[in-house]
PDB file of C-alpha atoms in Angstrom:
ATOM      1  CA  ALA A   7     -13.607  57.543  50.164  1.00  0.00           C
ATOM      2  CA  GLN A   8     -12.510  55.251  47.382  1.00  0.00           C
ATOM      3  CA  SER A   9      -8.909  54.325  46.564  1.00  0.00           C
ATOM      4  CA  VAL A  10      -7.075  52.096  44.114  1.00  0.00           C
ATOM      5  CA  THR A  11      -3.762  50.276  44.362  1.00  0.00           C
ATOM      6  CA  GLN A  12      -1.838  48.835  41.458  1.00  0.00           C
ATOM      7  CA  PRO A  13       1.061  47.054  43.148  1.00  0.00           C
ATOM      8  CA  ASP A  14       3.166  46.504  40.035  1.00  0.00           C
ATOM      9  CA  ILE A  15       4.780  49.575  38.491  1.00  0.00           C
ATOM     10  CA  HIS A  16       6.426  47.645  35.670  1.00  0.00           C
ATOM     11  CA  ILE A  17       5.762  44.198  34.202  1.00  0.00           C
ATOM     12  CA  THR A  18       7.693  42.501  31.403  1.00  0.00           C
ATOM     13  CA  VAL A  19       6.344  39.472  29.577  1.00  0.00           C
ATOM     14  CA  SER A  20       7.306  37.624  26.436  1.00  0.00           C
ATOM     15  CA  GLU A  21       5.050  37.776  23.417  1.00  0.00           C
ATOM     16  CA  GLY A  22       2.592  34.898  23.544  1.00  0.00           C
ATOM     17  CA  ALA A  23       2.798  34.556  27.312  1.00  0.00           C
ATOM     18  CA  SER A  24      -0.158  35.091  29.604  1.00  0.00           C
ATOM     19  CA  LEU A  25      -0.638  38.320  31.524  1.00  0.00           C
ATOM     20  CA  GLU A  26      -2.218  39.319  34.799  1.00  0.00           C
ATOM     21  CA  LEU A  27      -2.216  42.894  36.084  1.00  0.00           C
ATOM     22  CA  ARG A  28      -3.290  43.400  39.667  1.00  0.00           C
ATOM     23  CA  CYS A  29      -5.721  45.968  41.014  1.00  0.00           C
ATOM     24  CA  ASN A  30      -7.019  46.323  44.561  1.00  0.00           C
ATOM     25  CA  TYR A  31      -9.614  48.843  45.576  1.00  0.00           C
ATOM     26  CA  SER A  32     -11.172  50.320  48.662  1.00  0.00           C
ATOM     27  CA  TYR A  33     -14.797  51.427  48.639  1.00  0.00           C
ATOM     28  CA  GLY A  34     -17.680  51.273  51.068  1.00  0.00           C
ATOM     29  CA  ALA A  35     -19.946  49.289  48.754  1.00  0.00           C
ATOM     30  CA  THR A  36     -19.691  47.430  45.484  1.00  0.00           C
ATOM     31  CA  PRO A  37     -18.054  49.960  43.212  1.00  0.00           C
ATOM     32  CA  TYR A  38     -17.956  50.495  39.507  1.00  0.00           C
ATOM     33  CA  LEU A  39     -14.604  49.241  38.213  1.00  0.00           C
ATOM     34  CA  PHE A  40     -12.735  50.001  35.027  1.00  0.00           C
ATOM     35  CA  TRP A  41      -9.542  49.176  33.191  1.00  0.00           C
ATOM     36  CA  TYR A  42      -8.099  51.688  30.754  1.00  0.00           C
ATOM     37  CA  VAL A  43      -5.044  51.459  28.491  1.00  0.00           C
ATOM     38  CA  GLN A  44      -2.830  54.372  27.492  1.00  0.00           C
ATOM     39  CA  SER A  45      -0.347  54.221  24.633  1.00  0.00           C
ATOM     40  CA  PRO A  46       2.422  56.848  24.468  1.00  0.00           C
ATOM     41  CA  GLY A  47       1.083  60.257  23.535  1.00  0.00           C
ATOM     42  CA  GLN A  48      -2.498  59.059  23.619  1.00  0.00           C
ATOM     43  CA  GLY A  49      -5.447  59.431  25.917  1.00  0.00           C
ATOM     44  CA  LEU A  50      -6.985  56.598  27.897  1.00  0.00           C
ATOM     45  CA  GLN A  51      -8.980  53.941  26.080  1.00  0.00           C
ATOM     46  CA  LEU A  52     -11.575  51.904  27.952  1.00  0.00           C
ATOM     47  CA  LEU A  53     -10.790  48.169  27.923  1.00  0.00           C
ATOM     48  CA  LEU A  54     -13.643  46.935  30.075  1.00  0.00           C
ATOM     49  CA  LYS A  55     -15.974  47.841  32.911  1.00  0.00           C
ATOM     50  CA  TYR A  56     -17.786  46.163  35.771  1.00  0.00           C
ATOM     51  CA  PHE A  57     -21.049  47.559  37.065  1.00  0.00           C
ATOM     52  CA  SER A  58     -22.878  44.509  38.420  1.00  0.00           C
ATOM     53  CA  GLY A  59     -23.819  40.942  37.572  1.00  0.00           C
ATOM     54  CA  ASP A  60     -21.345  38.416  36.178  1.00  0.00           C
ATOM     55  CA  THR A  61     -18.026  38.873  37.954  1.00  0.00           C
ATOM     56  CA  LEU A  62     -16.007  37.854  34.888  1.00  0.00           C
ATOM     57  CA  VAL A  63     -16.034  40.704  32.418  1.00  0.00           C
ATOM     58  CA  GLN A  64     -14.916  40.516  28.806  1.00  0.00           C
ATOM     59  CA  GLY A  65     -13.383  43.539  27.124  1.00  0.00           C
ATOM     60  CA  ILE A  66     -11.802  44.616  23.902  1.00  0.00           C
ATOM     61  CA  LYS A  67      -8.510  43.317  22.464  1.00  0.00           C
ATOM     62  CA  GLY A  68      -8.946  39.931  24.147  1.00  0.00           C
ATOM     63  CA  PHE A  69      -8.756  41.225  27.715  1.00  0.00           C
ATOM     64  CA  GLU A  70     -10.876  40.066  30.621  1.00  0.00           C
ATOM     65  CA  ALA A  71     -11.089  40.954  34.295  1.00  0.00           C
ATOM     66  CA  GLU A  72     -12.565  39.264  37.319  1.00  0.00           C
ATOM     67  CA  PHE A  73     -14.215  41.054  40.221  1.00  0.00           C
ATOM     68  CA  LYS A  74     -13.537  39.343  43.547  1.00  0.00           C
ATOM     69  CA  ARG A  75     -15.436  41.016  46.334  1.00  0.00           C
ATOM     70  CA  SER A  76     -13.764  38.975  49.077  1.00  0.00           C
ATOM     71  CA  GLN A  77     -10.325  40.138  47.949  1.00  0.00           C
ATOM     72  CA  SER A  78     -11.350  43.658  46.869  1.00  0.00           C
ATOM     73  CA  SER A  79      -9.634  42.950  43.590  1.00  0.00           C
ATOM     74  CA  PHE A  80     -10.292  43.454  39.889  1.00  0.00           C
ATOM     75  CA  ASN A  81      -7.353  41.873  38.094  1.00  0.00           C
ATOM     76  CA  LEU A  82      -6.891  42.173  34.352  1.00  0.00           C
ATOM     77  CA  ARG A  83      -5.892  39.121  32.322  1.00  0.00           C
ATOM     78  CA  LYS A  84      -5.001  38.149  28.803  1.00  0.00           C
ATOM     79  CA  PRO A  85      -4.139  34.579  27.780  1.00  0.00           C
ATOM     80  CA  SER A  86      -1.614  35.511  25.061  1.00  0.00           C
ATOM     81  CA  VAL A  87       0.059  38.899  24.878  1.00  0.00           C
ATOM     82  CA  HIS A  88       0.855  40.597  21.580  1.00  0.00           C
ATOM     83  CA  TRP A  89       3.680  43.106  21.050  1.00  0.00           C
ATOM     84  CA  SER A  90       1.060  45.793  20.419  1.00  0.00           C
ATOM     85  CA  ASP A  91      -0.202  45.397  24.002  1.00  0.00           C
ATOM     86  CA  ALA A  92       2.848  47.259  25.302  1.00  0.00           C
ATOM     87  CA  ALA A  93       1.376  50.318  27.016  1.00  0.00           C
ATOM     88  CA  GLU A  94       0.383  51.641  30.417  1.00  0.00           C
ATOM     89  CA  TYR A  95      -2.670  50.184  32.105  1.00  0.00           C
ATOM     90  CA  PHE A  96      -4.809  51.986  34.640  1.00  0.00           C
ATOM     91  CA  CYS A  97      -7.402  50.578  36.989  1.00  0.00           C
ATOM     92  CA  ALA A  98     -10.103  52.957  38.202  1.00  0.00           C
ATOM     93  CA  VAL A  99     -12.825  52.737  40.806  1.00  0.00           C
ATOM     94  CA  GLY A 100     -15.958  54.774  40.319  1.00  0.00           C
ATOM     95  CA  ALA A 101     -18.406  55.937  42.927  1.00  0.00           C
ATOM     96  CA  THR A 102     -21.882  54.512  42.455  1.00  0.00           C
ATOM     97  CA  SER A 103     -23.712  57.634  43.483  1.00  0.00           C
ATOM     98  CA  GLY A 104     -23.347  61.371  43.644  1.00  0.00           C
ATOM     99  CA  THR A 105     -20.868  62.625  41.087  1.00  0.00           C
ATOM    100  CA  TYR A 106     -19.782  59.093  39.990  1.00  0.00           C
ATOM    101  CA  LYS A 107     -16.234  60.245  40.615  1.00  0.00           C
ATOM    102  CA  TYR A 108     -13.371  58.041  39.394  1.00  0.00           C
ATOM    103  CA  ILE A 109     -10.155  57.431  41.272  1.00  0.00           C
ATOM    104  CA  PHE A 110      -7.317  56.047  39.177  1.00  0.00           C
ATOM    105  CA  GLY A 111      -4.439  53.861  40.236  1.00  0.00           C
ATOM    106  CA  THR A 112      -0.860  54.848  39.497  1.00  0.00           C
ATOM    107  CA  GLY A 113      -0.683  52.530  36.518  1.00  0.00           C
ATOM    108  CA  THR A 114       1.297  49.478  35.424  1.00  0.00           C
ATOM    109  CA  ARG A 115       3.662  49.816  32.491  1.00  0.00           C
ATOM    110  CA  LEU A 116       3.729  46.672  30.358  1.00  0.00           C
ATOM    111  CA  LYS A 117       6.742  45.778  28.269  1.00  0.00           C
ATOM    112  CA  VAL A 118       6.489  42.933  25.757  1.00  0.00           C
ATOM    113  CA  LEU A 119       9.587  41.048  24.644  1.00  0.00           C
ATOM    114  CA  ALA A 120       9.680  39.687  21.102  1.00  0.00           C
TER     115      ALA A 120
ATOM    116  CA  GLU B  12     -19.063  58.837  16.644  1.00  0.00           C
ATOM    117  CA  ALA B  13     -16.454  61.555  16.969  1.00  0.00           C
ATOM    118  CA  GLY B  14     -14.337  61.325  20.091  1.00  0.00           C
ATOM    119  CA  VAL B  15     -13.320  63.944  22.608  1.00  0.00           C
ATOM    120  CA  ALA B  16     -11.308  66.667  20.880  1.00  0.00           C
ATOM    121  CA  GLN B  17      -8.568  68.595  22.647  1.00  0.00           C
ATOM    122  CA  SER B  18      -6.223  71.352  21.549  1.00  0.00           C
ATOM    123  CA  PRO B  19      -3.428  72.137  21.457  1.00  0.00           C
ATOM    124  CA  ARG B  20      -1.613  68.787  21.635  1.00  0.00           C
ATOM    125  CA  TYR B  21       1.567  70.351  22.977  1.00  0.00           C
ATOM    126  CA  LYS B  22       2.387  73.609  24.684  1.00  0.00           C
ATOM    127  CA  ILE B  23       5.651  74.986  26.002  1.00  0.00           C
ATOM    128  CA  ILE B  24       5.639  78.130  28.130  1.00  0.00           C
ATOM    129  CA  GLU B  25       7.812  79.799  30.709  1.00  0.00           C
ATOM    130  CA  LYS B  26       6.867  79.895  34.373  1.00  0.00           C
ATOM    131  CA  ARG B  27       4.572  82.727  35.351  1.00  0.00           C
ATOM    132  CA  GLN B  28       3.027  82.832  31.870  1.00  0.00           C
ATOM    133  CA  SER B  29      -0.580  81.903  31.230  1.00  0.00           C
ATOM    134  CA  VAL B  30      -1.956  79.067  29.108  1.00  0.00           C
ATOM    135  CA  ALA B  31      -5.367  77.802  28.042  1.00  0.00           C
ATOM    136  CA  PHE B  32      -6.588  74.407  26.875  1.00  0.00           C
ATOM    137  CA  TRP B  33      -9.738  73.640  24.939  1.00  0.00           C
ATOM    138  CA  CYS B  34     -11.952  70.563  24.972  1.00  0.00           C
ATOM    139  CA  ASN B  35     -14.954  69.557  22.890  1.00  0.00           C
ATOM    140  CA  PRO B  36     -16.728  66.506  24.360  1.00  0.00           C
ATOM    141  CA  ILE B  37     -18.610  63.760  22.575  1.00  0.00           C
ATOM    142  CA  SER B  38     -21.897  65.108  21.275  1.00  0.00           C
ATOM    143  CA  GLY B  39     -24.678  64.694  23.805  1.00  0.00           C
ATOM    144  CA  HIS B  40     -22.413  64.003  26.779  1.00  0.00           C
ATOM    145  CA  ALA B  41     -23.606  66.089  29.683  1.00  0.00           C
ATOM    146  CA  THR B  42     -20.649  65.478  31.967  1.00  0.00           C
ATOM    147  CA  LEU B  43     -17.180  66.834  31.249  1.00  0.00           C
ATOM    148  CA  TYR B  44     -14.021  66.268  33.261  1.00  0.00           C
ATOM    149  CA  TRP B  45     -10.554  67.807  33.335  1.00  0.00           C
ATOM    150  CA  TYR B  46      -7.725  65.672  34.687  1.00  0.00           C
ATOM    151  CA  GLN B  47      -4.073  66.376  35.381  1.00  0.00           C
ATOM    152  CA  GLN B  48      -1.668  63.496  34.728  1.00  0.00           C
ATOM    153  CA  ILE B  49       1.836  64.001  36.031  1.00  0.00           C
ATOM    154  CA  LEU B  50       4.511  61.728  34.574  1.00  0.00           C
ATOM    155  CA  GLY B  51       4.434  58.322  36.227  1.00  0.00           C
ATOM    156  CA  GLN B  52       1.082  58.872  37.910  1.00  0.00           C
ATOM    157  CA  GLY B  53      -2.546  58.182  37.197  1.00  0.00           C
ATOM    158  CA  PRO B  54      -4.934  60.942  36.158  1.00  0.00           C
ATOM    159  CA  LYS B  55      -6.127  63.209  38.962  1.00  0.00           C
ATOM    160  CA  LEU B  56      -9.495  64.912  38.654  1.00  0.00           C
ATOM    161  CA  LEU B  57      -9.288  68.702  38.626  1.00  0.00           C
ATOM    162  CA  ILE B  58     -12.883  69.646  37.882  1.00  0.00           C
ATOM    163  CA  GLN B  59     -16.143  68.009  36.819  1.00  0.00           C
ATOM    164  CA  PHE B  60     -18.997  69.754  35.039  1.00  0.00           C
ATOM    165  CA  GLN B  61     -22.573  68.575  34.707  1.00  0.00           C
ATOM    166  CA  ASN B  62     -23.910  70.551  31.747  1.00  0.00           C
ATOM    167  CA  ASN B  63     -22.556  74.033  32.535  1.00  0.00           C
ATOM    168  CA  GLY B  64     -22.504  73.672  36.316  1.00  0.00           C
ATOM    169  CA  VAL B  65     -19.548  72.604  38.469  1.00  0.00           C
ATOM    170  CA  VAL B  66     -20.192  69.473  40.542  1.00  0.00           C
ATOM    171  CA  ASP B  67     -16.672  68.864  41.871  1.00  0.00           C
ATOM    172  CA  ASP B  68     -13.681  71.201  41.902  1.00  0.00           C
ATOM    173  CA  SER B  69     -12.244  70.117  45.230  1.00  0.00           C
ATOM    174  CA  GLN B  70      -8.777  69.413  43.783  1.00  0.00           C
ATOM    175  CA  LEU B  71      -8.538  72.427  41.504  1.00  0.00           C
ATOM    176  CA  PRO B  72      -5.846  74.915  42.663  1.00  0.00           C
ATOM    177  CA  LYS B  73      -8.193  77.847  42.445  1.00  0.00           C
ATOM    178  CA  ASP B  74      -5.532  80.463  43.016  1.00  0.00           C
ATOM    179  CA  ARG B  75      -4.110  79.718  39.553  1.00  0.00           C
ATOM    180  CA  PHE B  76      -6.443  77.347  37.719  1.00  0.00           C
ATOM    181  CA  SER B  77      -9.845  78.199  36.297  1.00  0.00           C
ATOM    182  CA  ALA B  78     -12.262  76.390  34.023  1.00  0.00           C
ATOM    183  CA  GLU B  79     -15.523  77.166  32.355  1.00  0.00           C
ATOM    184  CA  ARG B  80     -18.159  75.461  30.276  1.00  0.00           C
ATOM    185  CA  LEU B  81     -20.422  78.338  29.410  1.00  0.00           C
ATOM    186  CA  LYS B  82     -22.909  76.718  27.016  1.00  0.00           C
ATOM    187  CA  GLY B  83     -22.742  73.207  28.434  1.00  0.00           C
ATOM    188  CA  VAL B  84     -20.738  71.903  25.481  1.00  0.00           C
ATOM    189  CA  ASP B  85     -17.060  72.746  25.035  1.00  0.00           C
ATOM    190  CA  SER B  86     -14.810  73.832  27.861  1.00  0.00           C
ATOM    191  CA  THR B  87     -11.599  75.715  28.520  1.00  0.00           C
ATOM    192  CA  LEU B  88      -9.086  75.199  31.315  1.00  0.00           C
ATOM    193  CA  LYS B  89      -6.719  78.056  32.126  1.00  0.00           C
ATOM    194  CA  ILE B  90      -3.592  78.314  34.221  1.00  0.00           C
ATOM    195  CA  GLN B  91      -2.381  81.746  35.295  1.00  0.00           C
ATOM    196  CA  PRO B  92       0.398  82.069  36.359  1.00  0.00           C
ATOM    197  CA  ALA B  93       1.994  78.719  35.556  1.00  0.00           C
ATOM    198  CA  LYS B  94       4.452  77.048  37.915  1.00  0.00           C
ATOM    199  CA  LEU B  95       7.091  74.438  37.161  1.00  0.00           C
ATOM    200  CA  GLU B  96       5.037  71.774  38.945  1.00  0.00           C
ATOM    201  CA  ASP B  97       2.190  72.295  36.452  1.00  0.00           C
ATOM    202  CA  SER B  98       4.167  70.382  33.824  1.00  0.00           C
ATOM    203  CA  ALA B  99       1.841  67.488  33.012  1.00  0.00           C
ATOM    204  CA  VAL B 100      -0.611  66.108  30.510  1.00  0.00           C
ATOM    205  CA  TYR B 101      -4.071  67.648  30.806  1.00  0.00           C
ATOM    206  CA  LEU B 102      -6.778  65.219  29.827  1.00  0.00           C
ATOM    207  CA  CYS B 103     -10.376  65.984  29.058  1.00  0.00           C
ATOM    208  CA  ALA B 104     -13.050  63.313  29.316  1.00  0.00           C
ATOM    209  CA  SER B 105     -16.793  63.184  28.870  1.00  0.00           C
ATOM    210  CA  SER B 106     -19.575  60.789  29.747  1.00  0.00           C
ATOM    211  CA  GLY B 107     -23.280  60.366  29.311  1.00  0.00           C
ATOM    212  CA  GLN B 108     -25.831  60.513  32.103  1.00  0.00           C
ATOM    213  CA  GLY B 109     -25.383  58.565  35.305  1.00  0.00           C
ATOM    214  CA  HIS B 110     -22.726  55.878  35.531  1.00  0.00           C
ATOM    215  CA  GLN B 111     -21.684  55.765  31.898  1.00  0.00           C
ATOM    216  CA  PRO B 112     -17.950  55.229  31.307  1.00  0.00           C
ATOM    217  CA  GLN B 113     -15.730  58.216  30.689  1.00  0.00           C
ATOM    218  CA  HIS B 114     -14.231  58.708  27.231  1.00  0.00           C
ATOM    219  CA  PHE B 115     -10.909  60.525  27.000  1.00  0.00           C
ATOM    220  CA  GLY B 116      -9.280  62.866  24.539  1.00  0.00           C
ATOM    221  CA  ASP B 117      -5.599  62.571  23.591  1.00  0.00           C
ATOM    222  CA  GLY B 118      -4.610  65.287  26.027  1.00  0.00           C
ATOM    223  CA  THR B 119      -2.436  68.386  25.983  1.00  0.00           C
ATOM    224  CA  ARG B 120       1.169  67.958  27.070  1.00  0.00           C
ATOM    225  CA  LEU B 121       2.282  71.089  28.924  1.00  0.00           C
ATOM    226  CA  SER B 122       5.943  71.827  29.564  1.00  0.00           C
ATOM    227  CA  ILE B 123       6.953  74.704  31.828  1.00  0.00           C
ATOM    228  CA  LEU B 124      10.460  76.100  31.384  1.00  0.00           C
TER     229      LEU B 124
END
């Protein structure tokens, strides 16, 4: 069975600073991995996905994530955070067969200081 | 491309009442999902449809929750009777065939008094 851990419940960064959100997963093979962002009162928007190939994945809004098989991690990064990035971020691991079921982490709430 | 549509956006009911949510997925998406998101938690899958058939409802509380997708397009999720612990956001998502990413609607925020 797959599982996802997001160790940081809250993170606060200053605008213009770099950002890294952590995600660790458990899965019996190489999984599908996703990062979603959720603004207040909104649904989840896909930032980026990893299926296979290049382990550094580029997404929308200047985000990137790196898949590290040896560490079972898929951390999200952004070199310079904007105030509009304040939101909740969810990592998800997807099964690669069967129902392609997703399991979501508990989320990391990002606060950006002006 | 139109996104996943959900209604209503908000609903307030008293415990033991019934409530229904509606979802219209992205056109052509065969797979439809209903998630429950309790405050401070990630979304939890309630039920997954492939066309009009159920492929996973292992976490659906079947004594009070039901869902249908009769024509393989839009779907309804019903709760009857509602309990206080059902207060949550109910998210609908859809995806294309195979391992395509899921696309989410804005959700319905349910408050139980």
